[in-house]
Amino acid sequence: MPKRVQAKFFQGEAMEYNIVIIGGGPRGTYCLRRLSLALAADPPENPVNIHVVEKSGRFGGGNVHNVDQPHYLLLNTVSCQITAFGDDDAPARAEESRRTLCGYLQEKGYDYGENDYPPRALHGEYLAECFNWMEDNLPQKVSLYRHAAEAVDIKTAEQGLQEVVLDNNEKICACEVILLTGHSRNRIVPGSREERYHQFAQKQQQKGGNISYVHLAYPIASQMEHIQADQSVYVIGMGLTATDVIRGLTHGRGGRFSSGRYIPSGNEPHIILGSRLGLPYCARGKNQKTGQYQARIFTSNLVHRLIQEKGKLDFRKDLFPLILQEMEYVYYSTLMGDEFGRKYLQCLDSAQRQDLVKREVKSTERFNWQDLANPLWKLEAARKSGKPLFESMEHYTDFVLKQIGFDLSEAKKGNVGSPVKNAVDSVLRDLRDTLRSAVDHGRLTADSHRYMKKTFERTNNRVAVGPPIESVQELWILVRQGLVSFSGPSPEVHANEEKGVFQVSSPEVPGSIREVSHVVNGRIHGVDTRNDTSTLMQNLLKRKMVRTFTSSDHTGSFEMGGLDVTHDFQLVAADGSVHENICALGIPVEGKLWFNAADARPDVNSNAITQLAYWSRSAVERIHRREQSAKPGLSRTEGTEEQFVREET
């Protein structure tokens, strides 16, 4: 039976306070606990109702970590590096089954070790269990209400309150609201290549053809079920989403890997992968770490000093040289030993470092950022004007397989044993918080922020945010057996109206033209508030309650795509005014804050947790101020009661 719950407000003073968390996925789960701790530490006089709004109805994991998704869809973080609780949360961390995902899996009897990459569905199970535990351990006078619905609007109400409108016509009048809505889904932008693909596919479908453009790849099984075994599919992108698509069209079609070979079911289509560089993401190195790397060069103190001295930083001039030095130090310390690392740190400038490397390191073993950023650079430097990079598809495919093979050999050495994987993991992953401190809240010049977003992040994602070894090994096998192939660098997709199919080709590979029936956008949708399909975001934009963050200075202007917020995470309206009690964190604020897609990690003072802890304390402080301001000369008045009612199943 539906349970009716009333939250009552009176003119001048509240009997109860409503706090609304929009988004019940990982960050919403972290937020529930941090808010619970803040309310326990400094309880208001009146009861507090926490309302968690999650449109998928899956409280804990949300839609991305749906417990019902197939187990062949894996995380790209090892189980011991995932948690739902902050390092200071002793009661929650008292049980290993809560302290980390690894502890949960071991308690439940799942066969995954601390350095394994478990299915996303099991992460969802863990988060759901944590959410339930949090609900069972709320402070006195704090209640939790779950809303399996979508928030579609936020409207200003009387007395500084906010009315959160749900798609089931429920309304929650709240004193605090936080948006933690996670990954966005973007519309097909008019005039874009995607619109041309979509329109061509629709035209062919009207003629009876099984031709499609799939703009959103998830959920993999249902979005790909129309793709037939005798057809070809082109996947835009070679990253994590493309990896999921490959697994869905192989594991998900009944195929299996055994003894270094793929045993097909006969239901697999031919898959063609394409990206600007024409190379797949690098594999994550086998985890050999028990802690997080501590910087020797690119330190938080140095970044703070640079900010104090310069105000706005230039990524290319001020930050990237430090990142590169730190990577070189880790690389050479791993390759040559700690004594060489000590000598490297003693060098006074770049010239001395280069001289040291030339004297003591073989030319074939030296660290080169270009080898990571663009493994094609030597081919590009050597080719004759007007000539393609590769002689044939065979030449190109052989090159890619050699790149994958080398990457796999380094990944298997581990993120401590391999010089290159150690440098990548230690600096580009472990020092993310240091880089955040340098770029968050518009600390970069607009021009250099554009460079970081458009150039550096592409390399960072390809070399540091890749899939597990297992997935890359499977890709290598599938290519060798002919079930997967590559488009070539800078691929082009054209519609062949006469044949009623798409054509994919690369100007860098002669003979690369191939016909495909389906084009799949195998990229995670970037944060683009203006084109977000979310009804909530569009309503907030329409009424100018929010704006996207734009970095502007003497170097130009660069619009990021994510929401603009203050240092206290409060939403900034189109006119620059601040919504004191409507906040946002996580992926919706990408741009103002950097790299928000990472899950919380234990024992490193995780940024995902500390931000929410700060917001929670601030929200509770605002409630106390509301209570204090209501006391002088104000009393409850019978007859002016306004009730906001919701139904809970």
XYZ file of C-alpha atoms in Angstrom:
649
model
C 0.000 0.000 0.000
C 1.226 3.541 -0.705
C 2.529 5.281 2.388
C 1.592 8.932 2.805
C 4.186 11.191 4.348
C 3.561 14.819 5.231
C 6.195 17.499 5.528
C 4.668 20.527 7.250
C 5.637 24.189 6.984
C 4.221 27.125 8.868
C 4.401 30.797 8.218
C 7.656 32.054 9.706
C 8.898 28.760 11.109
C 9.190 25.182 9.972
C 8.110 22.126 11.872
C 10.263 20.015 9.585
C 13.025 20.702 7.085
C 13.204 19.021 3.699
C 16.544 18.475 1.979
C 16.380 17.137 -1.573
C 19.177 15.157 -3.232
C 18.452 14.919 -6.962
C 20.271 11.800 -8.124
C 20.504 8.564 -6.148
C 23.544 7.078 -7.869
C 27.079 6.900 -6.437
C 27.372 10.609 -5.562
C 23.860 10.726 -4.190
C 24.800 7.789 -1.988
C 27.981 9.473 -0.775
C 25.939 12.607 -0.138
C 23.339 10.804 1.971
C 26.043 9.608 4.353
C 27.880 12.950 4.571
C 24.611 14.766 5.222
C 23.743 12.213 7.889
C 27.110 12.771 9.603
C 26.752 16.568 9.435
C 23.257 16.424 10.950
C 24.467 14.107 13.725
C 27.372 16.412 14.558
C 25.263 19.595 14.638
C 21.559 18.663 14.827
C 18.876 21.291 14.114
C 16.100 21.714 16.641
C 13.423 20.482 14.238
C 13.201 17.158 12.371
C 14.855 16.820 8.968
C 13.537 14.836 6.010
C 16.078 13.806 3.363
C 14.414 13.156 0.013
C 16.477 11.263 -2.569
C 15.082 11.524 -6.088
C 16.345 8.843 -8.501
C 14.497 8.396 -11.788
C 15.828 4.849 -12.351
C 14.478 3.752 -8.966
C 17.841 2.097 -8.260
C 19.022 3.812 -5.097
C 22.763 3.386 -4.629
C 24.079 2.533 -8.066
C 21.672 4.539 -10.173
C 21.361 3.748 -13.859
C 25.067 3.457 -14.735
C 25.617 0.797 -12.056
C 22.319 -0.962 -12.666
C 22.388 -4.289 -10.812
C 20.506 -5.966 -13.670
C 23.040 -5.181 -16.396
C 25.126 -8.077 -17.777
C 28.287 -8.995 -15.897
C 30.465 -8.721 -18.998
C 30.331 -4.916 -18.570
C 33.293 -4.197 -16.297
C 34.550 -1.347 -14.158
C 37.892 0.191 -15.124
C 38.969 0.581 -11.492
C 40.136 -2.285 -9.277
C 37.875 -3.301 -6.407
C 40.231 -2.232 -3.599
C 40.223 1.360 -4.930
C 36.465 1.906 -4.650
C 34.492 2.947 -1.584
C 31.286 4.726 -0.599
C 32.629 6.220 2.651
C 35.084 8.906 3.672
C 38.348 8.140 5.445
C 37.057 9.832 8.628
C 33.907 7.695 8.790
C 35.023 5.116 11.363
C 31.575 3.563 12.041
C 30.958 2.861 8.371
C 34.489 1.605 7.730
C 34.426 -0.729 10.731
C 33.203 -3.551 8.487
C 35.347 -4.567 5.500
C 32.155 -5.228 3.560
C 31.473 -1.489 3.682
C 35.006 -0.074 3.663
C 35.696 -1.085 0.050
C 34.001 -2.795 -2.848
C 36.625 -5.529 -2.498
C 35.523 -6.235 1.083
C 31.894 -6.444 -0.005
C 32.671 -8.881 -2.838
C 34.722 -11.123 -0.586
C 32.026 -11.207 2.105
C 29.416 -12.157 -0.486
C 31.614 -14.912 -1.870
C 32.218 -13.383 -5.302
C 35.442 -14.557 -6.931
C 37.125 -11.174 -7.350
C 40.360 -10.160 -5.678
C 41.490 -6.733 -4.593
C 43.236 -6.063 -7.932
C 40.461 -7.401 -10.150
C 38.029 -5.343 -12.230
C 34.544 -6.520 -11.229
C 31.302 -6.033 -13.179
C 29.564 -2.676 -12.839
C 26.468 -4.548 -11.679
C 28.320 -5.723 -8.562
C 29.407 -2.163 -7.835
C 25.707 -1.340 -8.005
C 24.965 -4.115 -5.496
C 27.587 -2.724 -3.123
C 26.236 0.818 -3.401
C 22.658 -0.367 -2.839
C 23.756 -2.227 0.314
C 25.600 0.890 1.500
C 22.529 3.039 0.802
C 20.372 0.683 2.860
C 22.892 0.719 5.722
C 22.945 4.507 5.641
C 19.156 4.565 5.899
C 19.291 2.232 8.891
C 21.845 4.468 10.630
C 20.334 7.921 10.311
C 20.586 10.297 13.278
C 17.629 10.948 15.544
C 14.916 13.155 14.064
C 16.207 12.486 10.525
C 14.057 10.536 8.058
C 14.766 9.327 4.542
C 12.253 9.223 1.699
C 12.973 7.599 -1.649
C 11.356 8.967 -4.797
C 11.507 6.675 -7.831
C 10.771 9.596 -10.130
C 12.459 12.264 -12.239
C 12.904 15.821 -11.015
C 11.666 18.056 -13.834
C 11.810 21.536 -12.320
C 12.823 23.649 -9.332
C 10.716 26.704 -8.557
C 11.239 29.392 -5.965
C 8.645 29.237 -3.193
C 7.882 31.505 -0.240
C 10.223 32.046 2.701
C 13.315 31.276 0.625
C 12.256 27.690 -0.020
C 12.510 25.732 -3.265
C 9.752 23.607 -4.747
C 11.149 20.522 -6.467
C 8.669 19.247 -9.065
C 8.680 15.553 -10.000
C 7.338 13.929 -13.164
C 4.637 12.119 -11.151
C 3.185 15.512 -10.099
C 4.643 15.312 -6.598
C 6.140 18.495 -5.203
C 8.661 18.759 -2.398
C 9.150 22.121 -0.717
C 12.779 22.157 0.410
C 15.172 24.424 2.228
C 18.189 22.777 0.541
C 18.553 21.142 -2.876
C 21.607 19.562 -4.481
C 21.908 18.291 -8.060
C 23.948 15.089 -8.377
C 22.454 13.876 -11.634
C 25.501 12.095 -13.074
C 26.109 11.373 -16.759
C 24.003 13.362 -19.184
C 22.302 12.337 -22.393
C 22.610 14.886 -25.157
C 20.217 15.477 -28.018
C 21.320 15.229 -31.634
C 22.353 18.794 -32.451
C 20.691 20.252 -35.575
C 23.159 20.629 -38.442
C 25.652 18.182 -36.954
C 27.148 15.068 -38.542
C 25.083 13.027 -36.108
C 21.900 14.585 -37.463
C 22.921 13.664 -41.024
C 23.569 10.071 -39.931
C 20.232 9.940 -38.134
C 18.242 11.392 -41.042
C 19.869 9.066 -43.577
C 19.163 6.031 -41.390
C 15.527 7.086 -40.909
C 15.091 7.460 -44.670
C 16.463 3.966 -45.271
C 14.277 2.507 -42.516
C 11.212 3.986 -44.212
C 12.276 2.068 -47.322
C 12.447 -1.132 -45.288
C 16.205 -1.254 -44.714
C 17.804 -2.360 -41.441
C 20.019 0.722 -41.274
C 20.572 2.752 -38.105
C 22.413 5.475 -36.310
C 22.574 4.735 -32.561
C 23.177 7.995 -30.728
C 23.259 6.488 -27.223
C 24.892 3.075 -26.823
C 23.358 2.209 -23.430
C 21.771 -0.103 -22.507
C 24.012 -2.106 -24.827
C 21.818 -5.195 -25.334
C 18.590 -3.413 -26.259
C 20.258 -0.647 -28.268
C 22.133 -3.202 -30.407
C 19.530 -5.953 -30.710
C 18.516 -4.901 -34.249
C 22.078 -5.360 -35.568
C 22.211 -8.655 -37.450
C 25.059 -11.151 -37.681
C 25.595 -10.685 -41.421
C 25.940 -6.894 -41.103
C 28.767 -4.510 -40.304
C 28.673 -1.856 -37.591
C 30.944 1.176 -37.330
C 31.663 2.374 -33.789
C 32.711 6.005 -33.362
C 35.424 6.025 -30.702
C 37.875 3.501 -29.282
C 37.465 4.147 -25.571
C 35.485 2.664 -22.711
C 32.071 2.839 -24.364
C 33.445 1.215 -27.517
C 34.863 -1.541 -25.305
C 31.388 -2.114 -23.871
C 29.885 -2.230 -27.369
C 32.437 -4.870 -28.432
C 31.678 -6.948 -25.351
C 27.962 -6.615 -25.957
C 28.306 -7.824 -29.550
C 30.556 -10.766 -28.586
C 30.006 -11.923 -24.994
C 26.446 -10.615 -25.231
C 25.803 -12.608 -28.422
C 26.866 -15.931 -26.885
C 30.528 -15.976 -27.899
C 33.319 -16.813 -25.471
C 37.078 -16.633 -25.109
C 39.061 -19.778 -24.383
C 42.792 -20.612 -24.501
C 43.734 -17.386 -26.260
C 41.038 -17.654 -28.928
C 37.514 -16.381 -29.447
C 34.877 -19.028 -30.060
C 32.079 -17.292 -31.970
C 28.408 -18.084 -31.615
C 27.633 -17.083 -35.189
C 25.499 -14.140 -34.019
C 28.275 -11.539 -34.153
C 28.308 -8.709 -36.721
C 31.590 -7.394 -38.080
C 32.752 -4.438 -35.966
C 34.819 -1.518 -37.286
C 36.331 0.878 -34.753
C 37.327 4.433 -35.582
C 38.785 7.503 -33.904
C 40.743 10.618 -34.820
C 44.042 8.960 -33.903
C 43.026 5.533 -35.155
C 44.355 3.780 -32.044
C 42.462 2.173 -29.133
C 42.720 3.265 -25.506
C 45.662 1.880 -23.556
C 45.128 -0.867 -20.990
C 45.270 -0.126 -17.286
C 48.473 -1.510 -15.777
C 48.076 -4.477 -13.434
C 47.657 -2.923 -10.016
C 50.642 -3.425 -7.708
C 50.009 -0.441 -5.440
C 48.739 -0.371 -1.895
C 48.798 3.409 -1.556
C 48.817 6.581 -3.611
C 51.936 8.118 -5.126
C 53.288 11.207 -3.356
C 54.580 13.923 -5.686
C 58.178 15.103 -5.583
C 57.886 17.885 -8.183
C 54.254 18.599 -9.080
C 53.170 19.245 -5.493
C 50.112 20.987 -4.083
C 52.344 23.499 -2.308
C 54.031 24.458 -5.570
C 50.682 24.846 -7.322
C 49.399 27.024 -4.477
C 52.493 29.204 -4.732
C 52.054 29.590 -8.499
C 48.432 30.650 -8.027
C 49.475 33.204 -5.410
C 52.164 34.595 -7.709
C 50.346 34.595 -11.031
C 46.622 34.493 -10.388
C 45.590 32.870 -13.680
C 47.796 29.989 -14.770
C 48.766 28.932 -18.276
C 48.413 25.150 -18.547
C 51.112 24.771 -21.201
C 53.664 27.056 -19.555
C 53.000 26.706 -15.839
C 51.554 23.222 -15.285
C 52.380 20.810 -18.089
C 56.185 21.148 -17.682
C 55.748 20.112 -14.024
C 53.535 17.175 -14.987
C 56.109 16.105 -17.570
C 58.995 16.386 -15.080
C 57.104 14.302 -12.531
C 56.382 11.646 -15.151
C 60.043 11.601 -16.209
C 61.158 11.275 -12.598
C 58.842 8.294 -11.972
C 59.731 6.708 -15.325
C 63.490 6.955 -14.863
C 63.390 5.985 -11.188
C 61.546 2.822 -12.241
C 63.819 2.139 -15.215
C 67.181 3.094 -13.713
C 66.643 2.901 -9.955
C 66.299 5.299 -7.032
C 69.855 6.629 -7.303
C 69.170 7.925 -10.788
C 65.929 9.449 -9.495
C 67.913 11.266 -6.799
C 70.271 12.692 -9.445
C 67.292 13.771 -11.532
C 65.809 15.713 -8.620
C 69.126 17.457 -8.000
C 69.224 18.909 -11.528
C 68.669 22.657 -11.505
C 67.027 23.059 -14.899
C 65.845 21.314 -18.026
C 69.279 21.427 -19.647
C 70.854 19.548 -16.737
C 68.078 16.946 -16.775
C 68.487 16.385 -20.502
C 72.245 16.063 -20.127
C 71.828 13.484 -17.336
C 69.443 11.424 -19.454
C 71.704 11.557 -22.517
C 74.683 10.401 -20.483
C 73.086 7.496 -18.661
C 69.979 6.303 -20.560
C 69.998 4.487 -23.899
C 68.327 6.495 -26.643
C 65.815 3.672 -27.265
C 64.720 3.671 -23.610
C 64.183 7.396 -23.040
C 60.838 8.791 -22.013
C 59.057 10.693 -24.780
C 55.676 12.310 -24.215
C 55.002 12.232 -27.960
C 55.087 8.448 -27.875
C 52.109 8.595 -25.520
C 50.264 11.541 -27.024
C 50.628 10.479 -30.659
C 52.310 7.153 -31.493
C 51.960 8.123 -35.177
C 54.325 11.074 -34.897
C 57.352 9.335 -36.430
C 55.281 8.227 -39.428
C 53.940 11.764 -39.800
C 57.459 13.226 -39.665
C 58.814 10.779 -42.254
C 56.028 10.767 -44.850
C 56.314 12.613 -48.121
C 54.032 15.539 -48.811
C 50.579 14.519 -49.963
C 51.095 10.843 -49.156
C 48.901 8.862 -46.718
C 50.448 7.563 -43.501
C 49.985 3.915 -44.398
C 50.489 1.940 -47.594
C 47.470 -0.321 -47.123
C 44.940 -1.658 -44.624
C 47.313 -4.536 -43.908
C 50.138 -2.113 -43.091
C 47.868 -0.036 -40.835
C 46.353 -3.045 -39.038
C 49.815 -4.500 -38.415
C 50.911 -1.165 -36.920
C 47.896 -1.065 -34.568
C 48.399 -4.672 -33.468
C 52.039 -3.958 -32.636
C 50.952 -0.927 -30.588
C 48.392 -3.041 -28.723
C 50.935 -5.805 -28.170
C 53.519 -3.423 -26.711
C 50.907 -1.784 -24.504
C 49.716 -5.154 -23.197
C 53.281 -6.235 -22.376
C 53.785 -3.048 -20.334
C 50.385 -3.369 -18.639
C 51.219 -6.913 -17.542
C 54.440 -5.656 -15.926
C 52.175 -3.595 -13.685
C 51.765 -0.014 -12.527
C 54.934 -0.295 -10.439
C 57.008 -2.653 -12.570
C 56.539 -0.914 -15.921
C 58.278 2.482 -16.180
C 55.649 3.895 -18.527
C 52.611 2.483 -16.674
C 54.067 3.657 -13.354
C 54.554 7.174 -14.729
C 51.021 7.265 -16.135
C 49.325 5.817 -13.051
C 51.330 7.792 -10.498
C 51.051 11.190 -12.142
C 47.997 11.246 -14.404
C 45.829 9.296 -11.941
C 47.247 9.695 -8.416
C 47.896 13.436 -8.768
C 44.459 14.373 -10.120
C 43.647 16.347 -6.981
C 46.783 18.443 -7.452
C 45.761 19.250 -11.003
C 42.225 19.984 -9.835
C 43.577 22.535 -7.375
C 45.283 24.291 -10.283
C 42.394 24.383 -12.752
C 39.121 24.393 -10.766
C 36.995 27.550 -10.567
C 38.568 29.133 -13.645
C 42.161 29.294 -12.422
C 43.440 28.705 -15.966
C 43.497 31.307 -18.711
C 40.686 30.727 -21.189
C 43.032 29.857 -24.056
C 45.029 27.329 -22.048
C 41.849 25.819 -20.589
C 40.699 25.233 -24.161
C 44.018 23.520 -24.908
C 43.723 21.361 -21.806
C 40.169 20.331 -22.706
C 40.670 19.770 -26.418
C 44.227 18.370 -26.487
C 45.622 17.247 -23.129
C 42.430 15.534 -21.953
C 42.295 13.399 -25.104
C 45.745 12.016 -24.344
C 45.014 11.740 -20.632
C 41.854 9.739 -21.308
C 43.496 7.447 -23.861
C 46.570 6.552 -21.805
C 45.288 6.791 -18.202
C 41.544 6.017 -18.278
C 41.520 2.870 -20.359
C 39.953 -0.567 -19.904
C 41.372 -3.539 -17.976
C 44.051 -5.755 -19.531
C 41.405 -8.436 -20.110
C 39.371 -6.238 -22.459
C 42.389 -5.088 -24.494
C 43.631 -8.678 -24.746
C 40.226 -9.676 -26.105
C 40.336 -6.845 -28.655
C 43.763 -8.051 -29.845
C 42.339 -11.578 -30.333
C 39.208 -10.354 -32.151
C 41.268 -8.288 -34.598
C 43.585 -11.194 -35.374
C 40.600 -13.447 -36.004
C 38.925 -10.886 -38.284
C 35.825 -10.114 -36.221
C 36.973 -6.561 -35.462
C 38.871 -4.147 -37.687
C 39.806 -0.457 -37.678
C 38.796 2.448 -39.894
C 42.156 4.241 -40.000
C 43.049 7.693 -38.605
C 40.689 10.653 -39.143
C 37.843 8.466 -40.441
C 35.108 9.842 -42.660
C 31.516 8.574 -42.775
C 29.398 9.165 -45.855
C 25.895 8.150 -46.828
C 25.687 6.143 -50.039
C 22.207 7.018 -51.220
C 22.373 4.652 -54.192
C 23.203 1.562 -52.135
C 21.356 2.689 -49.011
C 24.328 2.121 -46.662
C 26.981 4.112 -44.846
C 30.548 4.184 -46.155
C 33.526 4.476 -43.817
C 37.031 5.342 -44.987
C 40.279 7.006 -43.907
C 42.316 9.414 -46.051
C 45.411 7.979 -44.366
C 44.812 4.388 -45.522
C 44.412 3.492 -49.226
C 41.707 0.928 -49.864
C 39.970 1.578 -46.545
C 36.475 2.207 -47.958
C 33.940 -0.196 -46.463
C 30.172 -0.368 -46.329
C 28.356 -0.563 -42.986
C 24.695 -0.806 -42.079
C 24.934 0.693 -38.608
C 26.801 3.599 -37.028
C 27.050 3.632 -33.236
C 28.186 6.630 -31.218
C 30.634 4.776 -28.994
C 31.564 7.791 -26.894
C 30.277 8.853 -23.499
C 28.207 11.977 -24.014
C 30.158 15.000 -22.875
C 28.722 17.564 -20.482
C 26.704 19.959 -22.626
C 23.993 21.594 -20.545
C 22.444 23.422 -23.504
C 21.841 20.160 -25.363
C 21.120 17.941 -22.364
C 17.884 15.995 -22.846
C 17.090 16.392 -19.142
C 13.758 18.169 -18.658
C 15.102 19.629 -15.422
C 18.129 21.196 -17.095
C 16.069 22.600 -19.951
C 13.528 24.135 -17.567
C 16.269 25.704 -15.451
C 17.894 27.127 -18.590
C 14.581 28.377 -19.952
C 13.879 30.336 -16.791
C 17.515 31.506 -16.605
C 18.031 29.929 -13.201
C 21.379 28.519 -14.353
C 24.138 29.311 -16.796
C 27.046 27.377 -18.229
C 30.508 28.239 -16.994
C 32.541 30.379 -19.378
C 36.176 31.270 -18.781
C 36.911 34.769 -20.089
C 40.052 36.885 -19.869
C 42.622 38.629 -22.052
C 43.316 35.352 -23.906
C 39.736 34.948 -25.086
C 36.587 33.162 -24.012
C 35.867 29.441 -23.626
C 32.461 27.993 -22.721
C 32.849 24.700 -20.842
C 29.384 23.157 -21.125
C 28.831 22.395 -17.435
C 26.941 24.474 -14.879
C 28.480 27.521 -13.260
C 28.733 27.304 -9.463
C 30.356 29.288 -6.675
C 33.216 28.023 -4.506
C 30.455 26.749 -2.195
C 28.894 24.837 -5.147
C 25.857 27.126 -5.305
C 24.220 27.526 -8.717
C 24.850 30.796 -10.522
C 21.911 32.218 -12.490
C 22.081 33.761 -15.952
C 22.260 37.265 -14.458
C 25.135 36.311 -12.132
C 23.030 36.075 -8.996
C 23.548 33.109 -6.678
C 21.010 30.542 -5.499
C 22.173 30.141 -1.929
C 20.388 26.862 -1.261
C 20.445 25.165 -4.700
C 23.785 23.494 -5.327
C 25.364 21.064 -7.770
C 28.346 18.742 -7.813
C 29.775 15.948 -9.905
C 29.419 15.619 -13.657
C 26.886 18.502 -14.109
C 29.603 21.009 -13.085
C 32.349 19.583 -15.329
C 34.381 22.548 -16.540
C 34.077 24.648 -13.407
C 35.470 21.604 -11.596
C 37.694 19.066 -13.357
C 37.357 15.300 -13.853
C 34.196 14.512 -11.920
C 33.526 11.035 -13.328
C 35.803 9.182 -10.889
C 34.369 7.056 -8.084
C 35.405 7.607 -4.471
C 38.684 5.967 -3.463
C 39.549 4.881 0.100
C 42.444 6.196 2.203
C 43.338 9.165 -0.019
C 40.923 11.822 1.269
C 38.820 11.349 -1.854
C 37.758 14.535 -3.599
C 34.327 13.050 -4.396
C 33.690 12.636 -0.654
C 35.330 15.792 0.721
C 33.351 18.082 -1.603
C 30.087 16.558 -0.421
C 31.212 16.694 3.195
C 31.838 20.432 2.786
C 28.443 20.954 1.135
C 26.690 18.965 3.874
C 28.211 21.059 6.663
C 27.300 24.239 4.777
C 23.712 23.070 4.242
C 23.303 22.283 7.952
C 24.762 25.682 8.864
C 22.186 27.372 6.613
C 19.407 25.435 8.343
C 20.671 26.678 11.706
C 20.664 30.258 10.413
C 17.099 29.735 9.223
C 16.123 28.513 12.692
C 17.770 31.470 14.417
C 16.199 34.032 12.099
C 12.759 32.525 12.683
C 12.873 32.774 16.480
C 12.490 36.499 17.302
C 8.818 37.373 17.517
C 7.640 34.489 15.361
C 5.332 31.669 16.318
C 3.413 28.915 14.627
C 0.060 30.094 13.422
C -2.741 27.605 13.152
C -4.661 28.017 9.939
C -1.610 29.047 7.869
C -0.290 25.542 7.665
C 0.748 24.449 4.171
C 1.228 20.746 3.612
C 3.346 19.149 0.943
C 2.354 15.541 0.509
C 4.027 12.757 -1.382
C 3.279 9.086 -1.823
C 5.888 6.405 -1.270
C 5.448 2.850 -2.507
